[in-house]
Coordinates of C-alpha atoms in Angstrom, one line a residue:
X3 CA 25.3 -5.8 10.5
X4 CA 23.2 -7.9 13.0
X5 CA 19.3 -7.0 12.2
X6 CA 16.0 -7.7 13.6
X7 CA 13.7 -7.1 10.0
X8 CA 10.6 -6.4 11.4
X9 CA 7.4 -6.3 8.3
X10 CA 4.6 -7.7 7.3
X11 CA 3.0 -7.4 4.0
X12 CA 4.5 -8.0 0.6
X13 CA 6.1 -4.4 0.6
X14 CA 8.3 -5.4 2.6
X15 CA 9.9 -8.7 0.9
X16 CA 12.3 -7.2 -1.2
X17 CA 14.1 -5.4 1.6
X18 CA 14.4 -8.4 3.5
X19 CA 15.4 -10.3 0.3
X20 CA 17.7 -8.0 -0.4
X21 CA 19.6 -7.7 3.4
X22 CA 20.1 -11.2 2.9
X23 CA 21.5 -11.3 0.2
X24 CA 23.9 -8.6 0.9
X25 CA 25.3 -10.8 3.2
X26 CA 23.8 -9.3 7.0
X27 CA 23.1 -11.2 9.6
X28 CA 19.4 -11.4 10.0
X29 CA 18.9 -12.6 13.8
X30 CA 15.4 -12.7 13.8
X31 CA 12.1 -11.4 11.7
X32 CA 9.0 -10.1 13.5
X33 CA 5.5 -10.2 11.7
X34 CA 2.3 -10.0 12.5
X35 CA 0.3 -13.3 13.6
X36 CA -1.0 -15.4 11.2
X37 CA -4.7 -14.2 10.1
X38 CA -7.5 -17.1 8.9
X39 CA -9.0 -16.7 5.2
X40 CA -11.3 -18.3 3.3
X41 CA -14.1 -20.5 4.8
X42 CA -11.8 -23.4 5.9
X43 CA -10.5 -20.2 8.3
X44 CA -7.1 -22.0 7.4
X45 CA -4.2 -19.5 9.3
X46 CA -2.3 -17.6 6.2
X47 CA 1.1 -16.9 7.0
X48 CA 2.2 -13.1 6.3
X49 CA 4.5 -12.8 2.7
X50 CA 7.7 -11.7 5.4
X51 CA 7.4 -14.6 7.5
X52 CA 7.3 -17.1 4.1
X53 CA 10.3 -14.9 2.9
X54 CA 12.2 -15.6 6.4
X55 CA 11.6 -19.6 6.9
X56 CA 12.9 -20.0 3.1
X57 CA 16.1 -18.9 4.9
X58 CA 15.7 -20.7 8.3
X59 CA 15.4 -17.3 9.9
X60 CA 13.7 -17.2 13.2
X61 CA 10.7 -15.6 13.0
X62 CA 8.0 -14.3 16.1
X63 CA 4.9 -13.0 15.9
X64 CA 3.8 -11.4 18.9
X65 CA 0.5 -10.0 19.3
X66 CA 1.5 -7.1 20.8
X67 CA 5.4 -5.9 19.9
X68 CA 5.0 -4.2 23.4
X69 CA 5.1 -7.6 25.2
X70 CA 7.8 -7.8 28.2
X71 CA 8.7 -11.0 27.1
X72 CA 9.2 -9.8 23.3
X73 CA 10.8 -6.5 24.4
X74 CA 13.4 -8.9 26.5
X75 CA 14.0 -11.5 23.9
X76 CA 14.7 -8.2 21.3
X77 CA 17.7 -7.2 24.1
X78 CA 18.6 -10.6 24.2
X79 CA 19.3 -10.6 20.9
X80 CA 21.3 -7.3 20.9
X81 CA 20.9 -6.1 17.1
X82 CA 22.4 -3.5 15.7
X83 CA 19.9 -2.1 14.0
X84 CA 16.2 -3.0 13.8
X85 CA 14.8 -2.5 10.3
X86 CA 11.1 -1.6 9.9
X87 CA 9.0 -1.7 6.8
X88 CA 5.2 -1.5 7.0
X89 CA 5.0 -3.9 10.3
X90 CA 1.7 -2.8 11.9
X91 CA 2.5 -1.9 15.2
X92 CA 3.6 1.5 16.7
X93 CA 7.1 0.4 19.1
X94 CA 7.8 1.6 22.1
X95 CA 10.3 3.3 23.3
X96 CA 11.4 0.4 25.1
X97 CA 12.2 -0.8 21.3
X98 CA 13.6 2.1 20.1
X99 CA 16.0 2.8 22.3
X100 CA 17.5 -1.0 21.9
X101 CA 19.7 -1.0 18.8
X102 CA 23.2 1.0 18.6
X103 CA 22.4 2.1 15.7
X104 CA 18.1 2.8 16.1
X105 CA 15.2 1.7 14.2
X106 CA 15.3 2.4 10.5
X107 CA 11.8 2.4 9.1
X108 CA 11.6 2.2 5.0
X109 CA 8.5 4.2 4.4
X110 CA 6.2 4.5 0.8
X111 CA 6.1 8.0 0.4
X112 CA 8.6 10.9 0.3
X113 CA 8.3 12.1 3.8
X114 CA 6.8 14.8 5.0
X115 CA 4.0 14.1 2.4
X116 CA 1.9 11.0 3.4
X117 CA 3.0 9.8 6.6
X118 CA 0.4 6.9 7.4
X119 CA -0.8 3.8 6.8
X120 CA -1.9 4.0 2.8
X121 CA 0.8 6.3 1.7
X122 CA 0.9 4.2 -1.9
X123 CA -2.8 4.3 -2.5
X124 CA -3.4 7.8 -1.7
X125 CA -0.5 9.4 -3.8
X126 CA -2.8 7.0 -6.9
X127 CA -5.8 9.1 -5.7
X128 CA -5.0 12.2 -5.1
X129 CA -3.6 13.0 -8.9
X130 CA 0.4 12.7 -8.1
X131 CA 2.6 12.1 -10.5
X132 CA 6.1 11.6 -8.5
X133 CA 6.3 9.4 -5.4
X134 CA 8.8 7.4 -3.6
X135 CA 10.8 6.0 -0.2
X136 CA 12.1 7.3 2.4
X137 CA 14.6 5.9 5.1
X138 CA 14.4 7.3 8.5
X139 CA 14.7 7.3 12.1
X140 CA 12.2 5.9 14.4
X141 CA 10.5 7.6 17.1
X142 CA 7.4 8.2 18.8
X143 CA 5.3 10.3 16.3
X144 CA 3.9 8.5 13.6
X145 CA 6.6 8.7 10.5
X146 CA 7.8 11.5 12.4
X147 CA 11.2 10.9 12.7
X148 CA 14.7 12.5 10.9
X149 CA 15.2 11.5 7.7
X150 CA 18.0 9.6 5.9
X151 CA 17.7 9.2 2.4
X152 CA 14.7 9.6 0.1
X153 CA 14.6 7.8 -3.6
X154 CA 12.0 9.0 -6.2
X155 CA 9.5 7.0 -8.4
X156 CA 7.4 8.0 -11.3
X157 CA 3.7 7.6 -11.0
X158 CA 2.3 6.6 -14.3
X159 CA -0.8 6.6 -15.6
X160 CA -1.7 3.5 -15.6
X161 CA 0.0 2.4 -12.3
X162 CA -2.4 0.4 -9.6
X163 CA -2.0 0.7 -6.3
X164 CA -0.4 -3.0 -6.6
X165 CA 2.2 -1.9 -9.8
X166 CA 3.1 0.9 -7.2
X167 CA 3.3 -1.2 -4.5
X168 CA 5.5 -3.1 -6.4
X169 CA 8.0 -0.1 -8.0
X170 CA 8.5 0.9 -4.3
X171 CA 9.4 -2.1 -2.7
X172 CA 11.9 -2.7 -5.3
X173 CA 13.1 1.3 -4.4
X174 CA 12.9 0.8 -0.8
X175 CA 15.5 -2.4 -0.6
X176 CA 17.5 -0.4 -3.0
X177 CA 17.8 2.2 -0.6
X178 CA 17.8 0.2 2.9
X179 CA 21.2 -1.1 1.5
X180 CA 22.5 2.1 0.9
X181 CA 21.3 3.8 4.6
X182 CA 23.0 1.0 6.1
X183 CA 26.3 1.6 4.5
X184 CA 26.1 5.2 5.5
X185 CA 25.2 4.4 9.2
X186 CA 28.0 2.3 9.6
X187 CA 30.4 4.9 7.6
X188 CA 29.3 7.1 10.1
X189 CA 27.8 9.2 7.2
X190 CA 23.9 9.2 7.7
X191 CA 21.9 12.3 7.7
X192 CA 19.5 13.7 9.6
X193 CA 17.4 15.8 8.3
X194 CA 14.3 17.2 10.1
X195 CA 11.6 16.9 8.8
X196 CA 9.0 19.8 8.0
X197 CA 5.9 19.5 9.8
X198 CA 3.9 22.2 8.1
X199 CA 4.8 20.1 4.6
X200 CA 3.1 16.9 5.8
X201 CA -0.3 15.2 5.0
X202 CA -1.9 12.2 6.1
X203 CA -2.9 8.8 4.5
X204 CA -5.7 7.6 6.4
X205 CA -6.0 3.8 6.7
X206 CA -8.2 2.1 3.7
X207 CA -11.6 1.2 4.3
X208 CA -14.2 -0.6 2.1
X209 CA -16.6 2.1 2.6
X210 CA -14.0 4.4 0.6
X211 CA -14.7 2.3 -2.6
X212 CA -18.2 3.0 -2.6
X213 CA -18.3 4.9 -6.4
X214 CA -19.9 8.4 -6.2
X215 CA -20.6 8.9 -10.2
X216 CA -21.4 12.6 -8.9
X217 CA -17.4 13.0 -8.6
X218 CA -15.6 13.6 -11.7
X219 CA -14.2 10.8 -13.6
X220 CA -10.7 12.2 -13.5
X221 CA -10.8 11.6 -9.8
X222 CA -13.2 8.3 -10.1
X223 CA -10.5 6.6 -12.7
X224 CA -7.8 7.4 -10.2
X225 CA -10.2 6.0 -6.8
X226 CA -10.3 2.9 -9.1
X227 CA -6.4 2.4 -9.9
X228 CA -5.4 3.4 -6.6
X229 CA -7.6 0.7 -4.5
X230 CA -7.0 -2.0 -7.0
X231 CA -6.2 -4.9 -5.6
X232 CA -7.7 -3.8 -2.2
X233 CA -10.4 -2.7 -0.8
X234 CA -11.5 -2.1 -4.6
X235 CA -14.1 0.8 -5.6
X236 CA -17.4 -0.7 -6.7
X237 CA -21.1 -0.2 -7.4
X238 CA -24.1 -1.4 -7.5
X239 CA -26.0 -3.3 -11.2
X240 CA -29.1 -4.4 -11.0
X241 CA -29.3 -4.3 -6.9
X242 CA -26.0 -6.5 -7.1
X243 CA -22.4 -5.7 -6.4
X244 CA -19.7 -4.8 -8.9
X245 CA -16.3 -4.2 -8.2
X246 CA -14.8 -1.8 -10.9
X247 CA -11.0 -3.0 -12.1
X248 CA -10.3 -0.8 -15.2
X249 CA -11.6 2.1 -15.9
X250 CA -10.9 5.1 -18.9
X251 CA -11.6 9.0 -18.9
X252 CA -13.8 9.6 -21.9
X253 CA -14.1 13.7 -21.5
X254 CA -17.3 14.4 -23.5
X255 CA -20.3 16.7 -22.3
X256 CA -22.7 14.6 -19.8
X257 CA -25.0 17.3 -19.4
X258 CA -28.0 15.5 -20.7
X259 CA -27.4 12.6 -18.1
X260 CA -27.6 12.1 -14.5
X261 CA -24.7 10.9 -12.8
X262 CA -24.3 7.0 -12.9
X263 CA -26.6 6.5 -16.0
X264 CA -25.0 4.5 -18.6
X265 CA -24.4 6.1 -22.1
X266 CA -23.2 3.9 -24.6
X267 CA -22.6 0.4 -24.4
X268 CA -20.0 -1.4 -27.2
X269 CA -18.8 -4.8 -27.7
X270 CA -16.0 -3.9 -25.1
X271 CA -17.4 -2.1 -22.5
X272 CA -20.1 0.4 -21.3
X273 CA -19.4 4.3 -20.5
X274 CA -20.6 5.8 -17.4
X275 CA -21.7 9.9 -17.1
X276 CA -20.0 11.6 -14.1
X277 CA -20.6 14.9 -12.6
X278 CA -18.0 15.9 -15.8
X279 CA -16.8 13.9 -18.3
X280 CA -17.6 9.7 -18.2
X281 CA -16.1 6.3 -17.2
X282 CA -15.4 3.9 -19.8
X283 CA -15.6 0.6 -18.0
X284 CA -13.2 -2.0 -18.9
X285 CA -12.7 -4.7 -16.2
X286 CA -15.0 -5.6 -13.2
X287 CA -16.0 -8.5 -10.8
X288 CA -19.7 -9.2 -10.6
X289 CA -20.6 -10.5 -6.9
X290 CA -19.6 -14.0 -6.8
X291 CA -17.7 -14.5 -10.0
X292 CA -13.7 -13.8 -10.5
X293 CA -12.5 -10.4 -12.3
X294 CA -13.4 -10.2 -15.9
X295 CA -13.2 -8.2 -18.8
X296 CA -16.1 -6.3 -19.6
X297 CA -16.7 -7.6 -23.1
X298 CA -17.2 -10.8 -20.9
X299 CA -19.7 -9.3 -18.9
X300 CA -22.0 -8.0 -21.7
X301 CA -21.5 -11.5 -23.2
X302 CA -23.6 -12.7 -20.2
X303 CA -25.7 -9.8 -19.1
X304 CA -27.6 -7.0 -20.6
X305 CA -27.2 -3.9 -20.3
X306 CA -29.1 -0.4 -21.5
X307 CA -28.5 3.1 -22.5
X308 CA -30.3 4.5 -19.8
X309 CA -29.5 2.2 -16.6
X310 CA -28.7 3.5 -13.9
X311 CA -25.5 2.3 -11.8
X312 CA -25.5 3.0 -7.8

């Protein structure tokens, strides 16, 4: 097939990686612009765009997909599908309507459930244990659209939201192959999807990190894997910043603690009390140093039975 591969993030290098290599022609790739880091404010190029130029694919980066001139160039090129994963941008009908054979968007969640922008993080926090992709027709609601094939994945419990992240993409250009082949055997599904099933995963925010040691730790542990690497849930040690990494349940009675007070400190790490059970703390990043163990931490700060985190 001829494809526009439209994505942005590393999610959604495999599936381009993968239409390659399956021998498709892709005409173009469209990312989002280049975004500066760091102090230099050096311009990063997006992990899809450094996937595409490897293989001399053209690659545009509008900053709105809804641009006349983009929307022309897109006809121009004549595609017969345009592939989406994790992009950015809602498209337009204009778009939509373009390719013989639509917009296929390779989504991070088995649709209904999660349609959004953090689909992968949320299924971490909310205490699921099965996840996966889903293939489907584009339109205008948001992951609205008839479905084509779905492919599960086990949540374990020790997946990030990056080792997810990663177990998904890997699904999802498993299963992009496998839609194409079906649209152009003229045997793709559509299946409807069921409104009343569906939930939403709101975008991620640092503010969403911000540890509430009144939670449980059930819930906290899972907060922690499921924003690691980013935004990361944190707290606050001696009036400075800590980003928590790792984290372990320890269910033991916390009644004769408040919330956030630290309980036992070992070699190892330090155990937090929660509104039930307590936090074992593993792995952090104190402000202005890189991720460490916590058995490095204690090596160069002190700590208490009795302190109070928060």
């Amino acid at each position: 097939m001829k494809i526009i591969y439209m994505g942005t993030p590393d999610f959604a290098v495999n599936a381009l990686g993968a239409l390659i290599d399956e021998g498709h022609e892709i005409a173009a790739v469209i990312t989002q612009p280049d975004k500066a880091k760091g102090r230099s404010k050096a311009l990063i190029p997006t992990p899809v765009k450094e996937k595409a130029l490897m293989h001399g694919i053209t690659v545009y980066q509008p900053e709105k997909i809804r641009d006349v001139q983009m929307v022309e160039t897109i006809k121009e090129i004549a595609p017969d599908v345009i592939v989406v994963a994790a992009y950015g941008q809602i498209l337009p009908e204009s778009i939509l309507n373009i390719p013989r054979y639509g917009c296929i968007n390779i989504h991070a969640s088995l649709l209904p459930k999660y349609r959004g922008a953090a689909p992968i993080e949320w299924a971490i926090i909310d205490g699921e244990t099965i996840t996966g992709v889903t293939t489907m027709y584009m339109e205008k609601g948001l992951d609205t659209g008839d479905i084509i094939e779905k492919a599960e994945v086990k949540i374990e419990d020790t997946d990030t939201g990056f080792s997810l992240r990663d177990k998904l993409a890997e699904k999802g250009a498993e299963l992009i192959l496998s839609t194409l082949k079906a649209l152009e055997a003229g045997t793709a599904k559509r299946i409807k999807q069921e409104d009343e099933k569906s939930c939403y995963a709101k975008m991620l925010t640092k503010e969403l990190g911000n540890i509430d040691f009144g939670e449980t730790a059930h819930k906290l542990e899972r907060l922690i894997r499921g924003l690691n690497p980013w935004p990361c849930a944190y707290t606050k040690i001696d009036g400075k910043t800590v980003k928590i990494y790792g984290a372990t349940v320890k269910e033991t009675d916390t009644h004769m603690y408040t919330p956030g007070e630290i309980t036992e400190i070992t070699k190892k790490s330090f155990t937090v009390a929660c509104g039930r059970d307590a936090l074992v703390i593993k792995k952090l990043q104190p402000e202005g140093k890189k991720p460490m163990d916590t058995a490095a931490y204690l090596n160069g700060n002190t700590l208490a039975v009795g302190d109070k985190l928060g």
